[in-house]
Short mmCIF file of C-alpha atoms in Angstrom, two decimals:
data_model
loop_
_atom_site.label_atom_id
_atom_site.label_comp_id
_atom_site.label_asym_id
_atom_site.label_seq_id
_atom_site.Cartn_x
_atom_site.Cartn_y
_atom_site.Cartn_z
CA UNK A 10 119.43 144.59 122.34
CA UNK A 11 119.62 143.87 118.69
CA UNK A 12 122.75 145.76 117.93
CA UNK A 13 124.37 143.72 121.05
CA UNK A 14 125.92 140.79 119.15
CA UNK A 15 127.62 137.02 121.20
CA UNK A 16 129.33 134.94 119.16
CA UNK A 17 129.44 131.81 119.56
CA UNK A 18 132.36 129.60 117.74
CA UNK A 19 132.29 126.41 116.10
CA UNK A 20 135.09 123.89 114.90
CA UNK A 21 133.65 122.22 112.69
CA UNK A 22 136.73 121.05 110.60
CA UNK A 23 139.64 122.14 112.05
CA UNK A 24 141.34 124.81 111.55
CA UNK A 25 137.76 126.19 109.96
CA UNK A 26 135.52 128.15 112.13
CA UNK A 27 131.84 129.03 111.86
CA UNK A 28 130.41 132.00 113.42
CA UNK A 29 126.86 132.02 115.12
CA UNK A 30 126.43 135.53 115.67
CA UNK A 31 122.70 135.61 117.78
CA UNK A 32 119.88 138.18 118.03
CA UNK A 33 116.30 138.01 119.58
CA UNK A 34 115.43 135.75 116.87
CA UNK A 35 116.16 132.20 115.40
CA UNK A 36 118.88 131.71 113.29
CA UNK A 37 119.99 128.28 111.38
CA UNK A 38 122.88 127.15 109.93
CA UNK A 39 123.97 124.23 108.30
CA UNK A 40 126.47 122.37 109.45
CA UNK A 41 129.24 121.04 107.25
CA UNK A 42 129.92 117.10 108.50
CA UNK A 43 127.55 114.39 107.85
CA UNK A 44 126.34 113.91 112.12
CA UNK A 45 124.77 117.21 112.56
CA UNK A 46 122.20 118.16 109.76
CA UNK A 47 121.93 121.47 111.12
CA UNK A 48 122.27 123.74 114.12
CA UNK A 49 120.19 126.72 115.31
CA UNK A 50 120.76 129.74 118.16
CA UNK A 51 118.75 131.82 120.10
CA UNK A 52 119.09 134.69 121.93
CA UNK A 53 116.62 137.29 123.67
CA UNK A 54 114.56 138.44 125.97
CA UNK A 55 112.64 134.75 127.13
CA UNK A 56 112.08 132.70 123.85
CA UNK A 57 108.91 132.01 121.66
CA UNK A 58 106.06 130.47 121.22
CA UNK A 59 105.84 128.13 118.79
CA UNK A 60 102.97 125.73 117.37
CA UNK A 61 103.28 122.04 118.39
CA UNK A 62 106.00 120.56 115.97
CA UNK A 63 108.12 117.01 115.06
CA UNK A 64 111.05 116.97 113.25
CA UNK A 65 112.76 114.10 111.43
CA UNK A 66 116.03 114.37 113.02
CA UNK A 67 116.32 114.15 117.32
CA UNK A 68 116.94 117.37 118.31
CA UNK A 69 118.99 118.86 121.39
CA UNK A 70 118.27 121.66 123.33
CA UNK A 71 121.50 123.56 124.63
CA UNK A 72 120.45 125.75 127.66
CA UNK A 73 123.32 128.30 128.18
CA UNK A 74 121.17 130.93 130.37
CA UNK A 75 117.45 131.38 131.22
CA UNK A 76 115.73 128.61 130.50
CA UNK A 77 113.25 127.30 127.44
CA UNK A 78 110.20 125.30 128.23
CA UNK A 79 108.00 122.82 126.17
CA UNK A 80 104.40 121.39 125.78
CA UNK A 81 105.15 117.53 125.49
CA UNK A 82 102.31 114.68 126.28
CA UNK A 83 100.11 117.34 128.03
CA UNK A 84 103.05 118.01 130.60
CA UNK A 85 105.49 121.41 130.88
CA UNK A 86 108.86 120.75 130.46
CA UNK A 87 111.49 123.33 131.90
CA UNK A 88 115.28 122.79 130.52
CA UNK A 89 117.26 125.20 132.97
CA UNK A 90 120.00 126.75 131.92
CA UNK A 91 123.17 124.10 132.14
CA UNK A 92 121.38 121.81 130.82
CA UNK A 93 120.33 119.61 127.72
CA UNK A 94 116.85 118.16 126.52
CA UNK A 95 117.07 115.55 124.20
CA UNK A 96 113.78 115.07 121.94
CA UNK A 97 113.47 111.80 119.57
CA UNK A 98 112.71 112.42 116.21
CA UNK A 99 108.99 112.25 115.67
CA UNK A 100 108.42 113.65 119.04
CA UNK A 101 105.49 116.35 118.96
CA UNK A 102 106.30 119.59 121.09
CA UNK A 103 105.22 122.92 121.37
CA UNK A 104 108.18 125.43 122.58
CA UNK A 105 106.14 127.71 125.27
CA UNK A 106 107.28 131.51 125.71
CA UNK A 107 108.89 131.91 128.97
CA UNK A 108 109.49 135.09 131.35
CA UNK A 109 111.68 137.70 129.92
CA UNK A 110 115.13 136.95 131.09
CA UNK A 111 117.67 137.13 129.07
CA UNK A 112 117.56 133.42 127.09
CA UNK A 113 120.73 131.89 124.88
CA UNK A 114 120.05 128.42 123.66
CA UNK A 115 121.52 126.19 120.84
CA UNK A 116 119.41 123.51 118.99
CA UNK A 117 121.40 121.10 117.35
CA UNK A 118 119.53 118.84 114.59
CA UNK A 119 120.83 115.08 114.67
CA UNK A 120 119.97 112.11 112.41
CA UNK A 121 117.87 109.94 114.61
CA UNK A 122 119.79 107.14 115.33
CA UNK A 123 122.20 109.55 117.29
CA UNK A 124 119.92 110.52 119.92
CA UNK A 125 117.83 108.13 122.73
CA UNK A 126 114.10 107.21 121.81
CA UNK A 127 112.72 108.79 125.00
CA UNK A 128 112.41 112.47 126.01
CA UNK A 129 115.78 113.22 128.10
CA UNK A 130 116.71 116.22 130.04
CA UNK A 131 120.48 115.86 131.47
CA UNK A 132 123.24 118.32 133.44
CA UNK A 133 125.70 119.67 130.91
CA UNK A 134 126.89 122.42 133.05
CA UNK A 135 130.35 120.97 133.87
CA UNK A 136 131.19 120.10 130.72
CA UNK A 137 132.78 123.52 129.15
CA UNK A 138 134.13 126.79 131.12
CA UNK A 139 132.38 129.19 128.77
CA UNK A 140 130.03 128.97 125.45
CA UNK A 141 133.25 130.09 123.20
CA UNK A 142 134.12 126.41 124.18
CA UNK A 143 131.43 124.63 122.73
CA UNK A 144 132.00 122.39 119.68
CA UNK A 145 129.99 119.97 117.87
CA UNK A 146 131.84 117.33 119.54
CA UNK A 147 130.61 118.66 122.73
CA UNK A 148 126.91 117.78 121.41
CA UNK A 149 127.42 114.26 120.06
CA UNK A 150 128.96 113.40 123.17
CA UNK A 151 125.96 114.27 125.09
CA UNK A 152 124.00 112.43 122.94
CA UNK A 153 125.98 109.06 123.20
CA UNK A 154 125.90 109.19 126.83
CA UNK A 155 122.37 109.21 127.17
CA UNK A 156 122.03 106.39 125.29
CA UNK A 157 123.64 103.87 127.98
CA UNK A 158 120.21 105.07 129.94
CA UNK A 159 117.81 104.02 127.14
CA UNK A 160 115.08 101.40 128.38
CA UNK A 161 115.66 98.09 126.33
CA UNK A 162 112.04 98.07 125.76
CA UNK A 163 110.32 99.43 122.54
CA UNK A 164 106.63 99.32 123.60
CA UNK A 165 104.71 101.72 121.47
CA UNK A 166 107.60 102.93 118.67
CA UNK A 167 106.96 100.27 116.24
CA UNK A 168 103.20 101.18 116.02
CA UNK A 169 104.14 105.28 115.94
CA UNK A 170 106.73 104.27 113.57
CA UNK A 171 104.05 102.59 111.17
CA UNK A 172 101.21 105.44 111.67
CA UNK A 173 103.82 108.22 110.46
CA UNK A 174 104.92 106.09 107.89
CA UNK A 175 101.10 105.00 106.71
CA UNK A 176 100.09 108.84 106.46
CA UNK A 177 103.24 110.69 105.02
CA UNK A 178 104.21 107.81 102.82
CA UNK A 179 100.91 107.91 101.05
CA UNK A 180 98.40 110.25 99.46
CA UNK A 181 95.65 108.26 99.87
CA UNK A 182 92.31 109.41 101.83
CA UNK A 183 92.20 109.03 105.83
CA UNK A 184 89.39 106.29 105.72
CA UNK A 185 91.19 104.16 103.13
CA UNK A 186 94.15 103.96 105.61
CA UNK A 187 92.13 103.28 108.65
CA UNK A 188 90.74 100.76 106.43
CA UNK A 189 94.10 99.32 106.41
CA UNK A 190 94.39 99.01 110.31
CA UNK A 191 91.19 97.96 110.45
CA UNK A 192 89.37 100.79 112.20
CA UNK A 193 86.84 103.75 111.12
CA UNK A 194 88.30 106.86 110.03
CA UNK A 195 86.84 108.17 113.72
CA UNK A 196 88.81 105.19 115.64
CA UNK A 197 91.83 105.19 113.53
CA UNK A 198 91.49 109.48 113.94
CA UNK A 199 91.76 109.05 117.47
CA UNK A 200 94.50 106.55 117.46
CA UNK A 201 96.18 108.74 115.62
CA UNK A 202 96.13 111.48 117.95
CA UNK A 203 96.42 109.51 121.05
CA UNK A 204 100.20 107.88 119.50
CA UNK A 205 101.18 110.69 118.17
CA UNK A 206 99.93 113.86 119.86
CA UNK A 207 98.24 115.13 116.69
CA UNK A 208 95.13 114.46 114.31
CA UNK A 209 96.07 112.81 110.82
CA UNK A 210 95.77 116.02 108.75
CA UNK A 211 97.25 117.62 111.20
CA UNK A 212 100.64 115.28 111.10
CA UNK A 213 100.51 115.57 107.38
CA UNK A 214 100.57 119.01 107.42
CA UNK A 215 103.76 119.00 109.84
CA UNK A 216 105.60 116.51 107.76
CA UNK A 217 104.96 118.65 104.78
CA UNK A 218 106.42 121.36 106.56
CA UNK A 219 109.55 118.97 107.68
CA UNK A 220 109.64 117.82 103.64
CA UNK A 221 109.79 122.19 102.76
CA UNK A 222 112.52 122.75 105.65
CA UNK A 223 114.68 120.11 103.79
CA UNK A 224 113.99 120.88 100.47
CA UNK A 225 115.61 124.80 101.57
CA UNK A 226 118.70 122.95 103.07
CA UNK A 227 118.89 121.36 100.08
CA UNK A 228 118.77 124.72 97.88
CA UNK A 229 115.58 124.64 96.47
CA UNK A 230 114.08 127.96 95.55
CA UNK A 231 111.21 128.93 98.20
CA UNK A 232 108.36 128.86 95.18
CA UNK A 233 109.55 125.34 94.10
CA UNK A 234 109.30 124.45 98.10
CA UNK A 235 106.07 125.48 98.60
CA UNK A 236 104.85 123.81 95.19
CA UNK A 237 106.88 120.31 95.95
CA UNK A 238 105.76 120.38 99.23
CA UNK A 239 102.04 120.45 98.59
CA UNK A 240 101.10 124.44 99.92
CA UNK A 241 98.93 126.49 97.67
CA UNK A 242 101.86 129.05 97.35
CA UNK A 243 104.18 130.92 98.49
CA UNK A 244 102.88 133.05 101.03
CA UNK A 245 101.01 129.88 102.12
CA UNK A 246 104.47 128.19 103.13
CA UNK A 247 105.59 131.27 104.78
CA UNK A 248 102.79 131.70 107.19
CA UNK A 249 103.02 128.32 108.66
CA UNK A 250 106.64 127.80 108.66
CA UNK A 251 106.89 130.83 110.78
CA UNK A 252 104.58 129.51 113.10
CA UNK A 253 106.25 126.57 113.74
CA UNK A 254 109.37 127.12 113.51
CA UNK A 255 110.27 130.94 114.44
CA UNK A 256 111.73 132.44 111.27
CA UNK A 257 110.75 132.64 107.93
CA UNK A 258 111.47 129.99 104.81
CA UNK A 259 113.48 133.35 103.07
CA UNK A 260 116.08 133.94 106.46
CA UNK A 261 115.92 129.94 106.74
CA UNK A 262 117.08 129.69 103.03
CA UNK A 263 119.24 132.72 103.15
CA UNK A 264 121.43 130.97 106.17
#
């Protein structure tokens, strides 16, 4: 399985092509334009487990065979192959190991405002004749067209938007910023988990680990990551990065 290599091509400025080239593993790449911060490719036998994530940018979920599934507000979520999930920025999910058929699937990494604010799951079956086919272009597109669909209302995202902000944006204690919405650190805890799927440490901890991922797309060396980022060290960074996100700070750097 591992020495058996699809490539998958991307135009990203024409006439330049970059190569995915995909194992039983992840593997990320960056992507050279300024609407896709990154793109990552999967293929095995089913997919992996992962903790229960967010990421700053929306992300979407290429199916191109099997199918990936995904622990999202206590409901499973099956993407079938041929199609597309579309998950909002900020949007905790767990990817869920699925049954050992033969899985390819691209993630591509978008800045928020390119993607709807609701969990989507769309047909994109018709839309190429084979995966040598797909470009970037391909993706963007099937984020603007979901975003005719989008609900005008905004119940709920302003107050998510101002509990991320309240515990990433500061280092100050949990009780001193339930304080500052008026609730005990037990109310404003469960609050907290009830808007946005986590506990407060916990979404700290995840952010951190967003902050590290984008540090390494930035360059950074992995020791200054893990330092900048708040983990005790190195091997600290490691563990939990390749918990959550299925591959290790050193191959995420490396791509």
């Amino acid at each position: 399985m591992l020495g058996w290599r699809i490539t998958l091509l991307y135009r990203l400025e024409t006439p330049v092509l970059t190569r995915f080239a995909m194992t039983n593993a992840w593997n990320y790449r960056r992507a050279d334009r300024d609407d896709i911060v990154e793109l990552a490719s999967w293929r095995g036998a089913g997919s992996l487990g992962l903790r229960p994530h967010f990421h700053d940018e929306s992300q979407i979920v290429l199916v191109l065979s099997g199918s990936r599934a995904f622990r999202i507000d206590g409901a499973t979520i099956t993407v079938p192959a041929g199609h597309a999930a579309l998950i909002p920025a900020g949007m905790l999910h767990a990817p869920m190991p699925t049954p050992d058929q033969e899985t390819v699937c691209l993630n591509a990494y978008v800045p928020a405002s390119r993607a709807p604010s609701s969990l989507r799951i769309i047909s994109i079956g018709a839309r190429w004749r084979s995966v040598d086919e797909i470009m970037p272009e391909h993706i963007l597109e099937i984020a603007d067209d979901t975003l005719s669909h989008e609900s005008s209302s905004s119940v709920g995202i302003v107050d998510r938007t101002k509990l991320g902000v309240a515990l990433t944006d500061s280092l100050k204690p949990i009780g001193e910023i339930a304080a500052g919405f008026g609730r005990s650190r037990e109310g404003f805890s469960r609050m907290v988990k009830r808007e946005l799927g986590v506990a407060p440490h916990g979404f700290r901890l995840l952010a951190r680990l967003n902050l590290a991922r984008k540090l390494l797309r930035d360059g950074e060396p992995i020791a200054a990551v893990a330092a900048d980022a708040g983990f005790s060290d190195q091997s600290h960074l490691t563990r939990l990065f390749r918990r959550t996100f299925g591959t290790t700070p050193g191959l995420y750097w490396r791509d």
